[in-house]
Coordinates of C-alpha atoms (C1' of nucleotides) in Angstrom, one line a residue:
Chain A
X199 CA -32.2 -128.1 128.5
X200 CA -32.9 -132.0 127.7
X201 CA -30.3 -134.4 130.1
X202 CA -27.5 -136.3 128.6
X203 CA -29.8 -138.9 127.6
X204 CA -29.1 -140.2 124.1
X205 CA -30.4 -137.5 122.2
X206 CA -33.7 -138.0 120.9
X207 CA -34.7 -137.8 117.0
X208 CA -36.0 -134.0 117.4
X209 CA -33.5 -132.9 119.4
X210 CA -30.9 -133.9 117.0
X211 CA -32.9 -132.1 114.4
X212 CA -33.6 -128.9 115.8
X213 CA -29.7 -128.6 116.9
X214 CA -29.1 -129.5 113.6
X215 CA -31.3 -126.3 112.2
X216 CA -29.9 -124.0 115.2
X217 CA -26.9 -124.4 113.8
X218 CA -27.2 -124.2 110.6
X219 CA -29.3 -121.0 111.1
X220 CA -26.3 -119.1 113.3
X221 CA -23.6 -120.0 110.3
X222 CA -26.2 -118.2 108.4
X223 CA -26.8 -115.1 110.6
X224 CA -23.6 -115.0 112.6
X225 CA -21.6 -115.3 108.9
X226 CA -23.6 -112.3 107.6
X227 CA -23.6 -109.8 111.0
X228 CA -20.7 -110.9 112.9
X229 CA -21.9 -112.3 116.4
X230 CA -22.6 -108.7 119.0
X231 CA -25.0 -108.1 115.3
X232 CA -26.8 -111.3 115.2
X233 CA -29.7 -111.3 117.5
X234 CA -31.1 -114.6 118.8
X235 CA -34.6 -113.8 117.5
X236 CA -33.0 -113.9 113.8
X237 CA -31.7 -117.0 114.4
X238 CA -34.7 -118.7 115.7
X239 CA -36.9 -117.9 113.1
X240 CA -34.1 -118.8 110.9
X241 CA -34.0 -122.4 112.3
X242 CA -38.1 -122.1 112.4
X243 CA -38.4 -122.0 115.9
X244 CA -39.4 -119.4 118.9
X245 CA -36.8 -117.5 120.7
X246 CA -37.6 -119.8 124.1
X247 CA -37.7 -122.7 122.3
X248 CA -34.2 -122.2 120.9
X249 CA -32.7 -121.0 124.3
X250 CA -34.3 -124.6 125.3
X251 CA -31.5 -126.4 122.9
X252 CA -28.5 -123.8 124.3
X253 CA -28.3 -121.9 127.3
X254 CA -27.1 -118.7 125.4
X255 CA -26.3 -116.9 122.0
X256 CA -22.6 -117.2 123.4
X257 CA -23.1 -121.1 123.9
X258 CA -24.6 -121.2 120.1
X259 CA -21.6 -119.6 118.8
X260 CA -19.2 -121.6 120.5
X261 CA -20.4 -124.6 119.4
X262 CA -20.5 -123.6 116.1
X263 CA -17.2 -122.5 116.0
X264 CA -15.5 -125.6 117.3
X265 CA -17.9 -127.7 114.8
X266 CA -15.9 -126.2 112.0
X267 CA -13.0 -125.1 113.1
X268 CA -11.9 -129.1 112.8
X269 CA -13.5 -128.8 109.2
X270 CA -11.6 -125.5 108.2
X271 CA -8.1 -127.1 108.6
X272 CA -8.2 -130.2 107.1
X273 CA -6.6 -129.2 104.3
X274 CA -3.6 -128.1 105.7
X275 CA -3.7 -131.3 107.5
X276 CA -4.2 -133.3 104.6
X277 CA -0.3 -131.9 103.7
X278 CA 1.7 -134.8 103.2
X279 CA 5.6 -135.4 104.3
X280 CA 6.4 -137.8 102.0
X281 CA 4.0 -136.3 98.6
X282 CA 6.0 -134.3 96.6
X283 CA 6.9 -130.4 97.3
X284 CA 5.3 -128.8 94.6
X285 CA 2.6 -130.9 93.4
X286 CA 1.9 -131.1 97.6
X287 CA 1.5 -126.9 98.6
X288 CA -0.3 -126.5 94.8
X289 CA -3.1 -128.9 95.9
X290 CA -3.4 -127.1 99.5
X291 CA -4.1 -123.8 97.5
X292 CA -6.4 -125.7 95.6
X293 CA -8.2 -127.4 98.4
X294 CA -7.8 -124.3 100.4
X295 CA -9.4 -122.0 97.5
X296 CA -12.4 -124.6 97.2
X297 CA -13.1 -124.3 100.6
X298 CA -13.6 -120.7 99.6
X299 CA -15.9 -121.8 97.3
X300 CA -18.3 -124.3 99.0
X301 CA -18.1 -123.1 102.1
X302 CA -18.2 -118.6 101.7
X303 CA -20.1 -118.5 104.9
X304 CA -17.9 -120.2 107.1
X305 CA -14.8 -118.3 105.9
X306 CA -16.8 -115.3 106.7
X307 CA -17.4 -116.5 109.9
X308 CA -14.1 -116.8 111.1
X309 CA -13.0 -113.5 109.3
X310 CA -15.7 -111.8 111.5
X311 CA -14.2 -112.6 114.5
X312 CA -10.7 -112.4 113.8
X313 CA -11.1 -109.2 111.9
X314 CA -12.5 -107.9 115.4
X315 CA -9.7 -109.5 117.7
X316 CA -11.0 -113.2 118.0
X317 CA -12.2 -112.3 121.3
X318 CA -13.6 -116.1 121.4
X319 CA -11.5 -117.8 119.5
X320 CA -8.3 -117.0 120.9
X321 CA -7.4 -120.1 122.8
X322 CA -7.9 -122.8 119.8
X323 CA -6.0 -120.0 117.5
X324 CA -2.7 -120.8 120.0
X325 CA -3.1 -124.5 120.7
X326 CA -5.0 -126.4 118.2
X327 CA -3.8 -124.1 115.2
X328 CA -0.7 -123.0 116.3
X329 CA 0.8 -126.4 116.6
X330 CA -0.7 -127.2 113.3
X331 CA 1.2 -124.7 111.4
X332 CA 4.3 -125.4 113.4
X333 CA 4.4 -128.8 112.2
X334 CA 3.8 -128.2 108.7
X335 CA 5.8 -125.1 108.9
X336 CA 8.3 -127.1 109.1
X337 CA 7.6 -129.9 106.7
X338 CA 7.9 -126.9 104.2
X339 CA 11.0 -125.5 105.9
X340 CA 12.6 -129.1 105.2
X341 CA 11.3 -128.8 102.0
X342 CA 13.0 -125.7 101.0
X343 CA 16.2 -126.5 103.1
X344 CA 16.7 -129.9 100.3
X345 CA 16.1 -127.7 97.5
X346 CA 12.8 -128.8 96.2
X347 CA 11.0 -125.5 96.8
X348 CA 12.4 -122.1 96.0
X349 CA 13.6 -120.7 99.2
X350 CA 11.0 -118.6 101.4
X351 CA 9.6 -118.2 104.7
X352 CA 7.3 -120.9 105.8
X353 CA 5.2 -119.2 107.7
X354 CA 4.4 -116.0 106.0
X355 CA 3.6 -118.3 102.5
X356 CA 0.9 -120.4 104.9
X357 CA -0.3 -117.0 105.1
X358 CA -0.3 -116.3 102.1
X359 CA -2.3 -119.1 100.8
X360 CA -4.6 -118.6 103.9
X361 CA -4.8 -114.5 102.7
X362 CA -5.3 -115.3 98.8
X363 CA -7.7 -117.8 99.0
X364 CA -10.0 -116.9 101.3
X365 CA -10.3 -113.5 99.9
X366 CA -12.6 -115.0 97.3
X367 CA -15.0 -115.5 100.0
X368 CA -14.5 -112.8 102.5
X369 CA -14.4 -109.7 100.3
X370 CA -17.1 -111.4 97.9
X371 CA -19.2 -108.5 97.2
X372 CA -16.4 -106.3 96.7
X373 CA -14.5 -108.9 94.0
X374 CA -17.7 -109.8 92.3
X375 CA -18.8 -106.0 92.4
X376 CA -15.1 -105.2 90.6
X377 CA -15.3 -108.4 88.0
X378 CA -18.4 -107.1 86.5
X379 CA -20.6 -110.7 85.2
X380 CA -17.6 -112.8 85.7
X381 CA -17.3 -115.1 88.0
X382 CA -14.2 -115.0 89.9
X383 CA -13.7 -118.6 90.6
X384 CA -13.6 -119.4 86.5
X385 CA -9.8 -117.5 87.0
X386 CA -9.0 -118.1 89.8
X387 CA -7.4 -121.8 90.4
X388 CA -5.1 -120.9 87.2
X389 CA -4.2 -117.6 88.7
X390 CA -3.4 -119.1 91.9
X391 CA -1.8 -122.2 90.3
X392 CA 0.2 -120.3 88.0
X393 CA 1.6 -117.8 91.0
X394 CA 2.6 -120.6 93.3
X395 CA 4.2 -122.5 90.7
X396 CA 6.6 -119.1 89.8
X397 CA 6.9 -118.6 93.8
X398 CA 7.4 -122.3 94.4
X399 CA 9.4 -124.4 91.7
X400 CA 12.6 -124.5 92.7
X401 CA 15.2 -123.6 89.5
Chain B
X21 CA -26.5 -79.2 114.6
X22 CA -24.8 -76.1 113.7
X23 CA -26.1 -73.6 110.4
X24 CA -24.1 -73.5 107.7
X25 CA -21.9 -70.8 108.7
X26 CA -17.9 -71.7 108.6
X27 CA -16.9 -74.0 110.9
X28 CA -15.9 -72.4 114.4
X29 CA -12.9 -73.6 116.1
X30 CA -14.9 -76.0 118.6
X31 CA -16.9 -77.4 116.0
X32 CA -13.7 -77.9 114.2
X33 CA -11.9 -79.8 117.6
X34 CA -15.0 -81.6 118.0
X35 CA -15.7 -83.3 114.6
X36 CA -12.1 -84.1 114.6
X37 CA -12.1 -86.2 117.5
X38 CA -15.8 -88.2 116.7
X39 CA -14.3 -89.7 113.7
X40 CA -10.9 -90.2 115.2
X41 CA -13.1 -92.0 118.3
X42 CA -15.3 -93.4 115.6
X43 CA -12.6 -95.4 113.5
X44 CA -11.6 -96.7 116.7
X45 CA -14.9 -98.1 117.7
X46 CA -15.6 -99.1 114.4
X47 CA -12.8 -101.0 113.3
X48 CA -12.8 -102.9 116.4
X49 CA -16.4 -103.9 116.9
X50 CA -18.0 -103.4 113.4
X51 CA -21.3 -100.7 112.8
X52 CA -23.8 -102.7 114.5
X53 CA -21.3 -103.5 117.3
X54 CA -20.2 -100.4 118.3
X55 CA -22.4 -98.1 120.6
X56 CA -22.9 -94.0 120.5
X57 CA -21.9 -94.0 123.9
X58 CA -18.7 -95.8 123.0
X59 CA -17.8 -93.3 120.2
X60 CA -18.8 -90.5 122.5
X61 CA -17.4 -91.1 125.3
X62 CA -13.7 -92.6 123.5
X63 CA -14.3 -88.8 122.1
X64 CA -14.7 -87.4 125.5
X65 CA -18.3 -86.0 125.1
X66 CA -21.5 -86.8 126.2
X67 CA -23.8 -88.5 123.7
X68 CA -26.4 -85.7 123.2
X69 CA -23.1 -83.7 122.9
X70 CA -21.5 -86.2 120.1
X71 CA -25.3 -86.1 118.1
X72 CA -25.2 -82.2 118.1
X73 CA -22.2 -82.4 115.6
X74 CA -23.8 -85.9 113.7
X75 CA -27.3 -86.4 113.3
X76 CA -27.1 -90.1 114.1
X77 CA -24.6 -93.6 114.0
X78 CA -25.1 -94.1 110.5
X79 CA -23.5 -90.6 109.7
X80 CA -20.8 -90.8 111.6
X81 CA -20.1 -94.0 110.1
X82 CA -20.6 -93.2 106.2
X83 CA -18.8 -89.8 107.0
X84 CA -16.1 -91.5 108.3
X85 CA -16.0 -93.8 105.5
X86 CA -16.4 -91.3 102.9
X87 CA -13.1 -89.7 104.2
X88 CA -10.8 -92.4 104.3
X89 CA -11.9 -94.2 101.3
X90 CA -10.0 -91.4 99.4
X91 CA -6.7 -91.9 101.5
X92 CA -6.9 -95.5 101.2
X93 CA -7.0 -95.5 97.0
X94 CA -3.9 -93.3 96.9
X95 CA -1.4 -95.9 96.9
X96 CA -3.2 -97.3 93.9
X97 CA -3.6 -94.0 92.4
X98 CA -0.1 -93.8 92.3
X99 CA 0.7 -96.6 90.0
X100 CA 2.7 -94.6 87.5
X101 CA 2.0 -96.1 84.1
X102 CA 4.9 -94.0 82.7
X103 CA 7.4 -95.9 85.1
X104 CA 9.1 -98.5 85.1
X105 CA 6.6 -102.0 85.2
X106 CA 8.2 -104.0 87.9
X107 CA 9.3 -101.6 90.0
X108 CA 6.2 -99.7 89.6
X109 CA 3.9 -103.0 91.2
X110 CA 6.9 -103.8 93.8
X111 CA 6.2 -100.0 95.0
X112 CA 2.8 -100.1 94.8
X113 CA 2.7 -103.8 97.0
X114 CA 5.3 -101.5 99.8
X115 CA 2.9 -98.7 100.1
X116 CA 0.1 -100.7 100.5
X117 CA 1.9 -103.0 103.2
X118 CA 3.0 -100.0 104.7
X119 CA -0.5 -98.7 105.2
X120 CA -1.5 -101.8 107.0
X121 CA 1.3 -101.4 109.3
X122 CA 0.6 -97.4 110.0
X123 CA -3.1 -97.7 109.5
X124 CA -4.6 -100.7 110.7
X125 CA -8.0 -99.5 111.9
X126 CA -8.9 -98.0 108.8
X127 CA -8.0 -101.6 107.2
X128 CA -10.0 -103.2 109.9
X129 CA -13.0 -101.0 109.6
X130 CA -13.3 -101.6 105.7
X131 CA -12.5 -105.2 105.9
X132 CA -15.3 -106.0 108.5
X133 CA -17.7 -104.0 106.0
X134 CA -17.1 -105.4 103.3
X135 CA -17.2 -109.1 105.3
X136 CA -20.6 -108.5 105.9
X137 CA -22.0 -107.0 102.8
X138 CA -20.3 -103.9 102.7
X139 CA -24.1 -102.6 102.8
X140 CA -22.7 -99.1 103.4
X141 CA -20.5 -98.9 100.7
X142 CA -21.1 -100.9 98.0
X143 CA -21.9 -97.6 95.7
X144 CA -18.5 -96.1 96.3
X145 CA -17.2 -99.8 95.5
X146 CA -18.9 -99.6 92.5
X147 CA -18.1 -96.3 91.2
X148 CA -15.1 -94.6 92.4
X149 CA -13.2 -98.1 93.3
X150 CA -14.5 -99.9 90.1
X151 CA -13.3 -96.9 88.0
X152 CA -9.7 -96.8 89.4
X153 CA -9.3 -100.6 89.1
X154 CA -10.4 -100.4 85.5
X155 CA -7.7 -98.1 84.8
X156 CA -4.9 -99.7 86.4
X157 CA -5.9 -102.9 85.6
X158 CA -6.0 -101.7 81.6
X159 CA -2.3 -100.2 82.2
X160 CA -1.1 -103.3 83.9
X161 CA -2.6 -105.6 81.3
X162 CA -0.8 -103.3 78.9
X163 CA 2.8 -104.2 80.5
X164 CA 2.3 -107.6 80.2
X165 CA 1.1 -107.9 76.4
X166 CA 4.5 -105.5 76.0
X167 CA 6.6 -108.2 77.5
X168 CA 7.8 -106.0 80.5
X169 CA 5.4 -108.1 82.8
X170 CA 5.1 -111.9 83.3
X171 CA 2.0 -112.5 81.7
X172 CA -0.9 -113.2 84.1
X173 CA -4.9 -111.6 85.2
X174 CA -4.8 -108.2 86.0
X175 CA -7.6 -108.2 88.5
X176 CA -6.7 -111.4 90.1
X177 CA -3.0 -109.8 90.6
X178 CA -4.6 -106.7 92.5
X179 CA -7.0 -108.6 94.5
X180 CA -3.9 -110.5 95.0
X181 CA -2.1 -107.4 96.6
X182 CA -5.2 -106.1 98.3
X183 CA -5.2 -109.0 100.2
X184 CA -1.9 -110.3 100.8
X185 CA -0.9 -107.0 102.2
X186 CA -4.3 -105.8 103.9
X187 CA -4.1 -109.9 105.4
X188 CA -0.9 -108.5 108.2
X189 CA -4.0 -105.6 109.5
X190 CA -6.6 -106.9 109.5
X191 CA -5.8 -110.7 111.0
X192 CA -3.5 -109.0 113.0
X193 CA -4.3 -111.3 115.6
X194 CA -4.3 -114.1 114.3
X195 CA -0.9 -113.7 112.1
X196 CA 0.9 -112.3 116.2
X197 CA -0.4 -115.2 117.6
X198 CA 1.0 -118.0 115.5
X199 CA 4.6 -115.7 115.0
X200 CA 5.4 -115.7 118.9
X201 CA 7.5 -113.3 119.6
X202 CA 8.5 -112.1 116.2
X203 CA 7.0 -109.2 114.6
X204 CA 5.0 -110.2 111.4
X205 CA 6.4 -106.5 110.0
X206 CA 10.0 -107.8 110.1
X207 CA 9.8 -110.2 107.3
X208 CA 6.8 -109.3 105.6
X209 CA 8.3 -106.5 103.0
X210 CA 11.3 -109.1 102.0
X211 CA 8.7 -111.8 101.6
X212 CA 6.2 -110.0 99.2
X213 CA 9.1 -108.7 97.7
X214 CA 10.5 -111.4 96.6
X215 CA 7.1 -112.8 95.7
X216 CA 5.9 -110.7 93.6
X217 CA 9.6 -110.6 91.8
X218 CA 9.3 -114.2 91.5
X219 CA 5.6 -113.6 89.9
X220 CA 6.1 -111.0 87.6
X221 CA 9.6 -110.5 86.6
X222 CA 9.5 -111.0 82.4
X223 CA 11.7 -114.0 81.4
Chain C
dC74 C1' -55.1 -144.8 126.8
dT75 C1' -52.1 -143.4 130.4
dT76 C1' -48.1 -141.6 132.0
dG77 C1' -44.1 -139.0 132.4
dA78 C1' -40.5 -137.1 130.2
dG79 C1' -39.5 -134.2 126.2
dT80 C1' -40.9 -130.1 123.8
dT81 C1' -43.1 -125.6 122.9
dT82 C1' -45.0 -121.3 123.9
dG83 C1' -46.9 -116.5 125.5
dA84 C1' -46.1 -113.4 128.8
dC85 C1' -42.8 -111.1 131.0
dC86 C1' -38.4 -108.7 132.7
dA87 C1' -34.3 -105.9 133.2
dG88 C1' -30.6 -103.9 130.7
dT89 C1' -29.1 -101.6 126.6
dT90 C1' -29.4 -98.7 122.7
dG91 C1' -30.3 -94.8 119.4
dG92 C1' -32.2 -90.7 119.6
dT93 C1' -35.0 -86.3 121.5
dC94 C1' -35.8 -82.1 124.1
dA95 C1' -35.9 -78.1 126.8
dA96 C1' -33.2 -75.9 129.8
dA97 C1' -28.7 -74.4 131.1
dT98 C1' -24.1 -72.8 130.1
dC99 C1' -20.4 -70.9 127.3
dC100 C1' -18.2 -67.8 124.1
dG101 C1' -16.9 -64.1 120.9
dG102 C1' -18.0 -59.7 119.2
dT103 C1' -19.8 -55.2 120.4
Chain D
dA6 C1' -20.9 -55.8 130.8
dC7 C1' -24.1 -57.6 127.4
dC8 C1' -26.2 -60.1 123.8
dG9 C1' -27.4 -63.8 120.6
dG10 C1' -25.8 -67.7 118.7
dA11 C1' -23.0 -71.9 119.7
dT12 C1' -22.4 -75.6 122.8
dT13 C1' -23.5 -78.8 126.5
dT14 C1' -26.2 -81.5 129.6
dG15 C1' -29.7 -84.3 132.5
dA16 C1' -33.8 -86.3 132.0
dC17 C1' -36.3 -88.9 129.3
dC18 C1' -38.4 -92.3 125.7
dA19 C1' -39.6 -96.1 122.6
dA20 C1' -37.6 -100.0 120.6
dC21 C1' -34.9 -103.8 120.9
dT22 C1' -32.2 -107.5 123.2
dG23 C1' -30.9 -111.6 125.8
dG24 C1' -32.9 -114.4 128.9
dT25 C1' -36.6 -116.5 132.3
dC26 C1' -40.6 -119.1 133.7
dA27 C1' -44.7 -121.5 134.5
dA28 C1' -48.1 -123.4 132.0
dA29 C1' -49.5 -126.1 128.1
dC30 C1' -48.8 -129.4 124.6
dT31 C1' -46.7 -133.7 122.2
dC32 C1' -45.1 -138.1 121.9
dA33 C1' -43.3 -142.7 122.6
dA34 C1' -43.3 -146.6 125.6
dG35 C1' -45.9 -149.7 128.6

DNA sequence: CTTGAGTTTGACCAGTTGGTCAAATCCGGT
DNA sequence: ACCGGATTTGACCAACTGGTCAAACTCAAG
């Protein structure tokens, strides 16, 4: 393991690969499935020379997960107060449904785990996430209380949006396999669009 | 592994309790994840015991599989195109929320399949499942050009249900852990209720 | 070109895993 | 009580897995 030196050119691009490999092979097999061998050949490097870069497969995962976990929220972040109702929760879907769409391996990623009890996860699901969705739980809540968005609950419509989108990536092969040669993203930001605005405009 | 003969009342006992011990295993650690000895001892046997009754881990699994896959159309299968349209798809969205609340494991197990490739099942996916969505997609399209259904895409709006319902199993953990105290099930049949009134009652 | 830190590797290890096998035990019908 | 098939088990194996280590190699700065 290289000391806390300023990292050198080829360490920064060998952790680069390393992680870039594991979303690869920890997206596709779920982490206890993943081997470490898969990974390092992935990145193009030997099993020993990986385990140089981090101590462990758990360490790899780890880090990978809180490199993107900062990346999967932004758009709920990106939820603005002051914007207004509608036109504010349809671009989250929108946002949230291209994340979907660029970025299928990290939404599987996260699925994996959480699907299987977020055994390593579970702390930054009830700090770092759960005050996010307070927060704008409640921006909606205010929302809905003022009469510019149908009445609902806050919460379970975050879910929602969380659910529907990222369904496009999660269950990929079984949507694609269903939709026959169309491609599901051609439909889906009107379907989406079009359900939140009957769900959401308020009368 | 037992001749061909009728199944005696051990054998009977015994297969029953493998893929009640399987679904648990499963669903909570994936295929790869899970281990014989897991599944055998969950089952109360010894391995050599539990691979006397299945040749090996992938038959458990795709036995398993093969008989829940059935159960888990039925609430589909029911759509009744002779009834009446809204209340037929506000039905169909309780039963299916109702089997994630009374049969989470078997929502867990299909959804980490399916995350990772669904390598085990993609020719049921695309027979049996492909078939069934064809026809109730067809009868739901069919309500909408008569002007008993808001007009929208028929295989969006069941992907739609899949997942907004299947979403309160299988991210179980996730969905408790941002609630607190309060139990996702409480307001989650009122909320998809009124969402799905909101989405497809006719004008 | 030397030097020393940074990097890479082959050989290796212990624990786990899916699966086998022959021998032992159990059980229902006669 | 006895028999033959059904059931169960302990011992075992080969493959795989995560991880270690000392030795070898590379590279940039002086």
């Amino acid at each position: 393991m290289p000391k806390d030196r300023p990292a050198t050119r080829i360490q920064k691009k060998n952790r680069a690969a390393i992680l870039e490999a594991a979303l690869e092979v920890f997206s596709a097999h779920g982490f206890r499935g993943a081997t470490v061998d898969q990974i390092a050949s992935e990145a193009g490097l030997s099993k020993p020379n990986l385990l140089y870069y981090f101590p462990s497969k758990e360490a790899i995962f780890t880090a990978l997960l809180s490199e993107l976990l900062d990346t999967w929220l932004d758009p709920l972040r990106a939820l603005d107060p002051e914007g207004d109702p509608l036109e504010e929760m349809l671009a989250y879907v929108q946002r949230k449904l291209q994340m979907s769409q660029d970025f299928p391996r990290e939404s599987r990623l996260f699925a994996n785990e959480i699907v299987q009890g977020a055994p390593r996860m579970l702390e930054a699901l009830s700090t770092d996430l759960k005050d996010l969705v307070e927060e704008k739980a409640a921006v909606i809540e205010g929302w809905m209380t003022a009469g510019r968005l149908k009445p609902s609950h806050p919460k379970h419509l975050i879910f929602s949006i969380w659910s529907l989108t990222q369904h496009y990536a999660d269950f990929d092969v079984q949507v694609r396999t269903l939709m026959g040669s169309e491609d599901p993203f051609d439909a889906a930001p009107d379907f989406l669009d079009t359900f939140y605005r009957r769900m959401l405009t308020p009368a």
